[in-house]
Amino acid sequence: MARRQIQVSIDRLRGHRDTPTPRAQKLPSDDRACPKCSSHYRSEEMRRNLNVCPACGHHFAVGGRERLQQLSDDGVYDELWTELRAADPLRFVDLQPYPKRVEAAEAKGASEALVCADARIGGRPCVIAVMDFAFLGGSMGSVVGEKFARACERAAERRVPFITVTASGGARMQEGVLALMQMAKTIVGFEALADAGVPSIVVLAHPTTGGVWASFSSIGDVTYAEPGALIAFSGPRVIEQTTREKLPDDFGMAERQLENGHVDAVVDRRQLAGRLARLMGILELPEAPPGSLALQLAQNGTERAARVAQALPHLSRRLRDRISRGDHPGGEGGRP
Amino acid sequence: MARRQIQVSIDRLRGHRDTPTPRAQKLPSDDRACPKCSSHYRSEEMRRNLNVCPACGHHFAVGGRERLQQLSDDGVYDELWTELRAADPLRFVDLQPYPKRVEAAEAKGASEALVCADARIGGRPCVIAVMDFAFLGGSMGSVVGEKFARACERAAERRVPFITVTASGGARMQEGVLALMQMAKTIVGFEALADAGVPSIVVLAHPTTGGVWASFSSIGDVTYAEPGALIAFSGPRVIEQTTREKLPDDFGMAERQLENGHVDAVVDRRQLAGRLARLMGILELPEAPPGSLALQLAQNGTERAARVAQALPHLSRRLRDRISRGDHPGGEGGRP
Amino acid sequence: MKPSGIGGRFRRITHRLGGAPDGDAGDIWKAIQLARHAERPYPLDYIQRLMPDFEELHGDRLRGDDHAIVAGIGRYHGQPVVVIGQQKGRDAEERVFRNFAMSGPGGYRKAMRVMALADKLGAPVITLIDTPGAFAGAEAEINGQGGAIATSMQTMMRLNVPTIAVVIGEGSSGGALALGIADRVVMLENSTYSVISPEGAAAILWRDAAKAQLAATAFKPTAANCYRWGVADAVVPEPEGGAHTDHDAAARLLDGYLSRTLRTLEAIPPGERRLQRRERFRRIGAHRELPTGGTAIVVGVDDGQSGRS
Amino acid sequence: MKPSGIGGRFRRITHRLGGAPDGDAGDIWKAIQLARHAERPYPLDYIQRLMPDFEELHGDRLRGDDHAIVAGIGRYHGQPVVVIGQQKGRDAEERVFRNFAMSGPGGYRKAMRVMALADKLGAPVITLIDTPGAFAGAEAEINGQGGAIATSMQTMMRLNVPTIAVVIGEGSSGGALALGIADRVVMLENSTYSVISPEGAAAILWRDAAKAQLAATAFKPTAANCYRWGVADAVVPEPEGGAHTDHDAAARLLDGYLSRTLRTLEAIPPGERRLQRRERFRRIGAHRELPTGGTAIVVGVDDGQSGRS
Ligand SMILES: [Zn+2]
Ligand SMILES: [Zn+2]
């Protein structure tokens, strides 16, 4: 398939690309300290290593657009639906009004907790939807649900794989029951993919919890997880509070969830784009739409019909000869 | 539904009905001893109590035709396909030739390990297929598979429930891989029921093991088990030999399998016919075939179509009034 | 109206949604208390009144039988109907047995297994929702609580039979929504439907479990509000004073709605019904649109009518 | 021929079945030893030769990942194809890791989950069968070993995509059949397919585990016999001396059969293919018919031709 240059100005997007993660923001300088091995790195150095600690492999958080850039060929992608923004249907106030929280999150550069784009990975076109934990904890409200569903529908229509990278604390509390309903909306999105026979590839980044784990992210066709990512419906603290259980340190971690049967592979971020490209190569539908092969072979339809009704041939004495010739009764299809 | 008298001579069948179970045969006299409570009973007395110990409720084995008589209204049923008999495709010999084993089993009166019949239970017509443990351990060979598939197909065609009572050690070894294939044939039978939307009701009697548990008997729509019945793919002895595990006494018992999620209810044999009749009453399809109700209501098709496209009505201020009247926007279907 | 840009003021979308949400904290707290009333009817109370011939089914056919969810098939107005409900306990012992209607993955898998039976037989499915949420426990996580909820939603989205979900008490979190994907989602007058239980919200948002009442009212989870938001398709009245005052009357009122609505739904061809169900959930939500031109657009829960202004 | 009544002599049905089963004990035992040869190629050996781009998938999405079964999707002759195989270990450590290719319910459920993916994508399914049987253990029983095998058969019976099951080594008991419901069931030249493992048969029928060789040969489980019985649709040749002598050559021979047969199967409309698959398994078996008239009728594995005599 010929590599097509995507025609899109990413100047504006690049401006947002380096949205630092909340953890990094707490550091006074441009430095980052690895919470696992305590090594210090410059942000730029870290970014070149895809926000993975070069010393110990710890996976830091990645912003939505940064992730898109990491995965897309030449860092080029075409972001979709940036015009969709949060509303305040409940007029919700907890420690502060919901609109204030949204304003503060938007001021950091991202427009919402889900960033969608057309992109190519390894030359293969796809639609990607990436959650941004920096935007209100990656929480899933109406905008996330709407964008997610649109992204699925777009992939289904174009018959290109749908890839999503999650990082979320769950439903966005401040949108109340409407946020809960977005879980259902993501299922609707996946139904569009199912109808079209288009694959869904889920990449679980740290953390993937609550309503996001209890909706689309647990039912992808193929599910990768980043090392050390927490993957759970109820987080360890909630469980410990509820049941007084003492949980192991690696509870709900990607590596455990692989053993538990909920993940297909734990994939290092530095291999992720390559793995996705390879996987899309495997999953790519044959150039010809289904049925054309059938048409091509329809000429032997009568022969086939005859074979269907055909009884077991009385060929036992010739069987051994034919086996040795690789020429079995029933022809290419074997016995009917 | 009117009660129809089944026109069938059962004189010949009645001759077979009282086939004693192997355990009973070992007793020298007409007596039976309960292995659980050691009480002694005359066979006739036991039979009147459906082969359940009147003292402790222990469930003794029941022959195929005896079971049909117990379940059918007035003990009347119409046995099917008695002409199907075992063949010896492998020319199989273990401690004795397979045909000799079949002859010996047939000499006791049963024609095979599965007895099928048209019957009525509580006035409701059904097709029943009962396994007979006395016939070569209720083992499933080609005849069992063929009769089972025919019984399913018959129930599907007539749109009456299919009921099966199992009691089997598994596949009939002496028919080799052809016996194994009968597991698949029972799945084909169930597919006919699924296509027709006809319910399958499975009653697991002691024992239900091996290939019978690993095929149709574990996937019924509703699954009853008799008290104390062993239900397992691998029996306790095989497991203890294989894994050196020490198993609890009630391992694989009906009551445990209810807890394990594999059984819907443990039903005392003396309640079984009543429970089956009630269940068939619940499951009975409406007199009219599906779609007729649709036709009947198709007149409001335009109205319905309008409602589908209809937006949320701007009725908020009237909502409370309507709630109190039980008269909600969107009419009988609620909001579209 | 004034256009709003990034960081601009939020437009009020209440008109679009059929009125502002009822925000009276006292009224909301009363509904929450009624929804959780200890004498409120539970699924088996409704079932025994609506369908005396009911066969409860047990087990997920995998490894257990979760008592927080009851499921079975009953005779209802002349046809088999599958009912799946979240069952709280009436006394202390039963509450523990039912795990306070907080099911693990096995409960949802039991539900799915019975849904498959409904689809095979062509029997409609009615779910009765009443749970503080799915159970939060290590074993539940290992067994895939997330996937069980997601798959239950997916299964309900695909059912070929008519489906009605009724919130009869408190519907909280994904544990409620797992049984909430239906052709019609309705709420009893004093039921609530929310993204999280009041206690959970207080702990997370206010970092103070004692703020439950405050948290509960902030979500405004009443039936009337859910109706406004398009989350509920209808509100089913309860007897004066609440369903707990008269179980028989509550069942009769629910019966009226269910039987009428099943007739309506059965008139729709299965394929169309499935698409409408999808479309129903595809629509729900509230967001702003911000075109490059800078004009604000409000899209409400239902874009069948003009939402632009 | 002489009619036979109840208790009468069995008629020989061998002609009907295309010749008597090969009964030479030495030949059979040799095939059994080759089928179990420690150097015989296992699924991953074939997969890496047939489809270098292969993504192994893990987990049953319920509670674990059974290593006795490998499953995944690979690129095969220009299209995605799902492969599911029973994987024995090559050395002692891997044998334990793979549990000697004896899977629990989770293995079959992993298989089903990947089959569902195949159906969604329209990818054909190839199963590679090589197991002494499903695992016999308490945990496996509690988790529904029986139901897992039955459901796997049912799932394969319903798949809309072309399916081929290949017995590559020893196919024993329901543990093998669970992956054996396909449009075409074929056996490698030196593979075996039997109702039970030789050791199991010896313990049960001869009550003497040492009688394994005797038991093994009594079942006559060779590919040629299975072909005669209609259990196998074709026999795929192995390299001279057996597949273990040349894995590359064995894979090439299998490749030839698979690629040709997939083309044939893809030419059949899905609905028809599914019905043919069902009919295939509906037919298999051997029994006598005993009409009231007393005339014996023999029905073989395939009643498409006259079986009456
Ligand atoms: Zn580090
Ligand atoms: Zn007794």
Short mmCIF file of C-alpha atoms in Angstrom, two decimals, chain B residues 10-245:
data_model
loop_
_atom_site.label_atom_id
_atom_site.label_comp_id
_atom_site.label_asym_id
_atom_site.label_seq_id
_atom_site.Cartn_x
_atom_site.Cartn_y
_atom_site.Cartn_z
CA ILE B 10 -47.85 -49.85 25.42
CA ASP B 11 -48.38 -53.48 26.29
CA ARG B 12 -45.08 -54.46 24.82
CA LEU B 13 -43.34 -51.56 26.46
CA ARG B 14 -44.84 -52.28 29.84
CA GLY B 15 -43.12 -55.62 29.67
CA HIS B 16 -39.83 -53.79 29.86
CA ARG B 17 -40.83 -51.17 32.28
CA ASP B 18 -39.70 -52.74 35.49
CA THR B 19 -36.15 -53.44 34.47
CA PRO B 20 -34.36 -53.59 37.81
CA THR B 21 -31.24 -51.58 38.34
CA PRO B 22 -27.89 -53.39 38.60
CA ARG B 23 -27.65 -52.71 42.30
CA ALA B 24 -31.06 -54.25 42.94
CA GLN B 25 -30.15 -57.27 40.90
CA LYS B 26 -27.39 -58.18 43.25
CA LEU B 27 -29.86 -58.77 46.02
CA PRO B 28 -30.99 -62.35 46.16
CA SER B 29 -34.62 -61.66 46.92
CA ASP B 30 -37.17 -59.02 45.99
CA ASP B 31 -35.68 -56.83 48.69
CA ARG B 32 -33.66 -53.70 48.42
CA ALA B 33 -31.37 -52.31 51.06
CA CYS B 34 -30.72 -48.58 51.23
CA PRO B 35 -26.96 -47.98 51.11
CA LYS B 36 -27.38 -44.74 53.00
CA CYS B 37 -29.68 -45.68 55.90
CA SER B 38 -29.63 -49.51 55.62
CA SER B 39 -33.43 -49.76 55.61
CA HIS B 40 -34.89 -52.70 53.72
CA TYR B 41 -37.82 -52.40 51.34
CA ARG B 42 -39.70 -54.63 48.96
CA SER B 43 -39.11 -53.71 45.34
CA GLU B 44 -42.78 -52.99 44.82
CA GLU B 45 -42.87 -50.63 47.79
CA MET B 46 -39.75 -48.88 46.52
CA ARG B 47 -41.14 -48.57 43.05
CA ARG B 48 -44.28 -46.92 44.37
CA ASN B 49 -41.98 -44.34 45.98
CA LEU B 50 -40.24 -43.81 42.60
CA ASN B 51 -37.13 -45.67 43.79
CA VAL B 52 -36.49 -43.16 46.51
CA CYS B 53 -35.80 -44.49 49.98
CA PRO B 54 -38.90 -43.60 52.03
CA ALA B 55 -36.77 -43.37 55.16
CA CYS B 56 -33.85 -41.17 54.15
CA GLY B 57 -34.65 -39.92 50.66
CA HIS B 58 -31.72 -41.67 48.99
CA HIS B 59 -32.29 -41.76 45.23
CA PHE B 60 -31.82 -45.21 43.73
CA ALA B 61 -31.15 -45.73 40.05
CA VAL B 62 -34.13 -45.77 37.71
CA GLY B 63 -34.30 -47.64 34.42
CA GLY B 64 -35.04 -45.79 31.20
CA ARG B 65 -38.59 -46.99 30.69
CA GLU B 66 -39.34 -46.84 34.39
CA ARG B 67 -38.35 -43.19 34.30
CA LEU B 68 -40.59 -42.54 31.31
CA GLN B 69 -43.46 -44.17 33.17
CA GLN B 70 -42.77 -42.09 36.28
CA LEU B 71 -42.82 -38.84 34.35
CA SER B 72 -45.55 -39.42 31.77
CA ASP B 73 -49.20 -38.66 32.53
CA ASP B 74 -50.88 -41.93 33.58
CA GLY B 75 -47.59 -43.68 32.86
CA VAL B 76 -48.44 -43.57 29.15
CA TYR B 77 -45.78 -42.77 26.61
CA ASP B 78 -45.01 -43.65 23.04
CA GLU B 79 -41.52 -45.05 22.67
CA LEU B 80 -39.57 -44.16 19.57
CA TRP B 81 -36.92 -45.85 17.45
CA THR B 82 -36.53 -49.12 19.34
CA GLU B 83 -35.28 -50.57 16.07
CA LEU B 84 -31.94 -48.80 16.37
CA ARG B 85 -29.31 -51.17 17.75
CA ALA B 86 -25.59 -51.12 18.35
CA ALA B 87 -23.14 -52.17 15.63
CA ASP B 88 -19.50 -53.13 16.11
CA PRO B 89 -17.52 -50.92 13.73
CA LEU B 90 -14.20 -51.49 15.51
CA ARG B 91 -14.63 -55.26 16.01
CA PHE B 92 -13.77 -54.34 19.52
CA VAL B 93 -12.60 -56.82 22.13
CA ASP B 94 -11.56 -55.96 25.63
CA LEU B 95 -12.19 -58.53 28.35
CA GLN B 96 -14.93 -59.80 26.05
CA PRO B 97 -16.12 -58.93 22.55
CA TYR B 98 -18.36 -55.88 22.33
CA PRO B 99 -21.25 -57.77 20.64
CA LYS B 100 -21.35 -60.12 23.61
CA ARG B 101 -21.71 -57.18 25.96
CA VAL B 102 -24.51 -55.75 23.85
CA GLU B 103 -26.29 -59.09 23.70
CA ALA B 104 -26.11 -59.44 27.46
CA ALA B 105 -27.46 -55.91 27.95
CA GLU B 106 -30.26 -56.41 25.43
CA ALA B 107 -31.19 -59.68 27.09
CA LYS B 108 -32.18 -57.72 30.19
CA GLY B 109 -34.90 -56.04 28.14
CA ALA B 110 -33.65 -52.61 27.15
CA SER B 111 -32.77 -52.04 23.52
CA GLU B 112 -30.16 -49.35 24.15
CA ALA B 113 -28.82 -46.88 26.71
CA LEU B 114 -31.17 -44.12 25.54
CA VAL B 115 -34.93 -44.48 25.48
CA CYS B 116 -36.90 -41.82 23.61
CA ALA B 117 -40.61 -41.19 23.65
CA ASP B 118 -43.43 -38.84 22.89
CA ALA B 119 -45.22 -38.12 26.13
CA ARG B 120 -47.28 -35.65 28.08
CA ILE B 121 -46.39 -34.27 31.47
CA GLY B 122 -49.13 -32.39 33.26
CA GLY B 123 -51.04 -32.37 30.00
CA ARG B 124 -48.22 -30.75 28.05
CA PRO B 125 -46.75 -32.62 25.10
CA CYS B 126 -42.99 -33.10 24.96
CA VAL B 127 -40.29 -35.35 23.61
CA ILE B 128 -38.30 -37.15 26.30
CA ALA B 129 -34.94 -38.91 26.00
CA VAL B 130 -33.89 -40.92 29.06
CA MET B 131 -30.57 -42.60 29.59
CA ASP B 132 -30.53 -46.05 31.12
CA PHE B 133 -27.51 -46.70 33.30
CA ALA B 134 -28.35 -50.41 33.40
CA PHE B 135 -27.50 -50.68 29.70
CA LEU B 136 -23.70 -50.74 29.56
CA GLY B 137 -23.40 -47.99 32.13
CA GLY B 138 -25.61 -45.66 30.13
CA SER B 139 -22.70 -45.25 27.78
CA MET B 140 -23.14 -43.08 24.70
CA GLY B 141 -22.47 -44.90 21.44
CA SER B 142 -23.78 -44.41 17.94
CA VAL B 143 -27.32 -45.49 18.76
CA VAL B 144 -27.56 -43.09 21.68
CA GLY B 145 -26.25 -40.26 19.51
CA GLU B 146 -28.60 -41.04 16.66
CA LYS B 147 -31.66 -41.37 18.86
CA PHE B 148 -30.74 -38.23 20.75
CA ALA B 149 -30.39 -36.18 17.58
CA ARG B 150 -33.67 -37.54 16.23
CA ALA B 151 -35.44 -36.70 19.47
CA CYS B 152 -34.17 -33.12 19.33
CA GLU B 153 -35.17 -32.77 15.72
CA ARG B 154 -38.61 -34.19 16.50
CA ALA B 155 -39.14 -31.72 19.35
CA ALA B 156 -37.95 -28.87 17.14
CA GLU B 157 -40.32 -29.81 14.34
CA ARG B 158 -43.29 -30.19 16.65
CA ARG B 159 -42.31 -27.17 18.71
CA VAL B 160 -42.68 -29.04 21.99
CA PRO B 161 -40.12 -28.95 24.80
CA PHE B 162 -37.28 -31.45 24.77
CA ILE B 163 -36.59 -33.14 28.09
CA THR B 164 -33.65 -35.42 28.73
CA VAL B 165 -32.74 -37.39 31.86
CA THR B 166 -29.11 -38.43 31.99
CA ALA B 167 -27.37 -41.30 33.74
CA SER B 168 -24.14 -42.25 32.09
CA GLY B 169 -20.52 -43.12 32.57
CA GLY B 170 -19.69 -41.28 29.36
CA ALA B 171 -18.79 -42.33 25.85
CA ARG B 172 -19.06 -46.01 24.95
CA MET B 173 -15.43 -47.07 24.78
CA GLN B 174 -16.17 -50.09 22.63
CA GLU B 175 -17.21 -47.90 19.72
CA GLY B 176 -13.96 -45.98 19.91
CA VAL B 177 -13.69 -42.66 18.18
CA LEU B 178 -17.19 -43.09 16.72
CA ALA B 179 -18.53 -42.94 20.27
CA LEU B 180 -16.55 -39.76 20.85
CA MET B 181 -18.20 -38.23 17.79
CA GLN B 182 -21.64 -38.77 19.31
CA MET B 183 -20.85 -35.90 21.68
CA ALA B 184 -20.74 -33.65 18.64
CA LYS B 185 -23.95 -35.21 17.33
CA THR B 186 -25.80 -34.25 20.49
CA ILE B 187 -24.62 -30.67 19.97
CA VAL B 188 -26.10 -30.81 16.47
CA GLY B 189 -29.35 -31.95 18.01
CA PHE B 190 -29.34 -28.99 20.37
CA GLU B 191 -28.70 -26.69 17.42
CA ALA B 192 -31.99 -27.84 15.93
CA LEU B 193 -33.70 -26.84 19.18
CA ALA B 194 -31.92 -23.49 19.18
CA ASP B 195 -33.01 -22.75 15.62
CA ALA B 196 -36.61 -23.54 16.52
CA GLY B 197 -36.55 -21.66 19.80
CA VAL B 198 -37.63 -24.84 21.55
CA PRO B 199 -36.50 -25.24 25.16
CA SER B 200 -34.21 -28.01 26.34
CA ILE B 201 -34.63 -29.22 29.90
CA VAL B 202 -31.89 -31.43 31.31
CA VAL B 203 -32.32 -33.60 34.40
CA LEU B 204 -29.03 -34.93 35.71
CA ALA B 205 -29.40 -38.26 37.50
CA HIS B 206 -26.63 -40.23 39.15
CA PRO B 207 -24.11 -40.48 37.61
CA THR B 208 -23.62 -38.01 34.78
CA THR B 209 -19.98 -38.11 33.81
CA GLY B 210 -17.46 -38.03 30.98
CA GLY B 211 -18.61 -37.28 27.49
CA VAL B 212 -22.24 -36.89 28.48
CA TRP B 213 -21.44 -34.13 30.95
CA ALA B 214 -19.04 -32.66 28.39
CA SER B 215 -21.71 -32.39 25.72
CA PHE B 216 -25.47 -31.79 25.74
CA SER B 217 -26.08 -32.30 29.45
CA SER B 218 -24.09 -29.26 30.55
CA ILE B 219 -25.74 -26.80 28.17
CA GLY B 220 -29.46 -27.24 28.66
CA ASP B 221 -31.66 -24.18 28.90
CA VAL B 222 -32.73 -25.29 32.37
CA THR B 223 -30.80 -27.89 34.34
CA TYR B 224 -32.17 -29.89 37.24
CA ALA B 225 -30.18 -32.47 39.15
CA GLU B 226 -31.33 -35.27 41.42
CA PRO B 227 -30.10 -35.16 45.02
CA GLY B 228 -26.74 -36.81 45.47
CA ALA B 229 -26.10 -37.30 41.78
CA LEU B 230 -22.44 -37.30 40.78
CA ILE B 231 -21.89 -34.77 38.00
CA ALA B 232 -18.39 -34.56 36.63
CA PHE B 233 -16.25 -34.81 33.54
CA SER B 234 -13.56 -36.78 35.37
CA GLY B 235 -14.78 -38.89 38.26
CA PRO B 236 -13.30 -38.54 41.75
CA ARG B 237 -11.22 -41.71 41.40
CA VAL B 238 -9.61 -40.57 38.18
CA ILE B 239 -8.83 -37.19 39.70
CA GLU B 240 -7.35 -38.70 42.84
CA GLN B 241 -5.20 -40.98 40.70
CA THR B 242 -4.11 -38.16 38.42
CA THR B 243 -3.44 -35.37 40.86
CA ARG B 244 -3.09 -37.16 44.22
CA GLU B 245 -5.67 -34.70 45.53
#
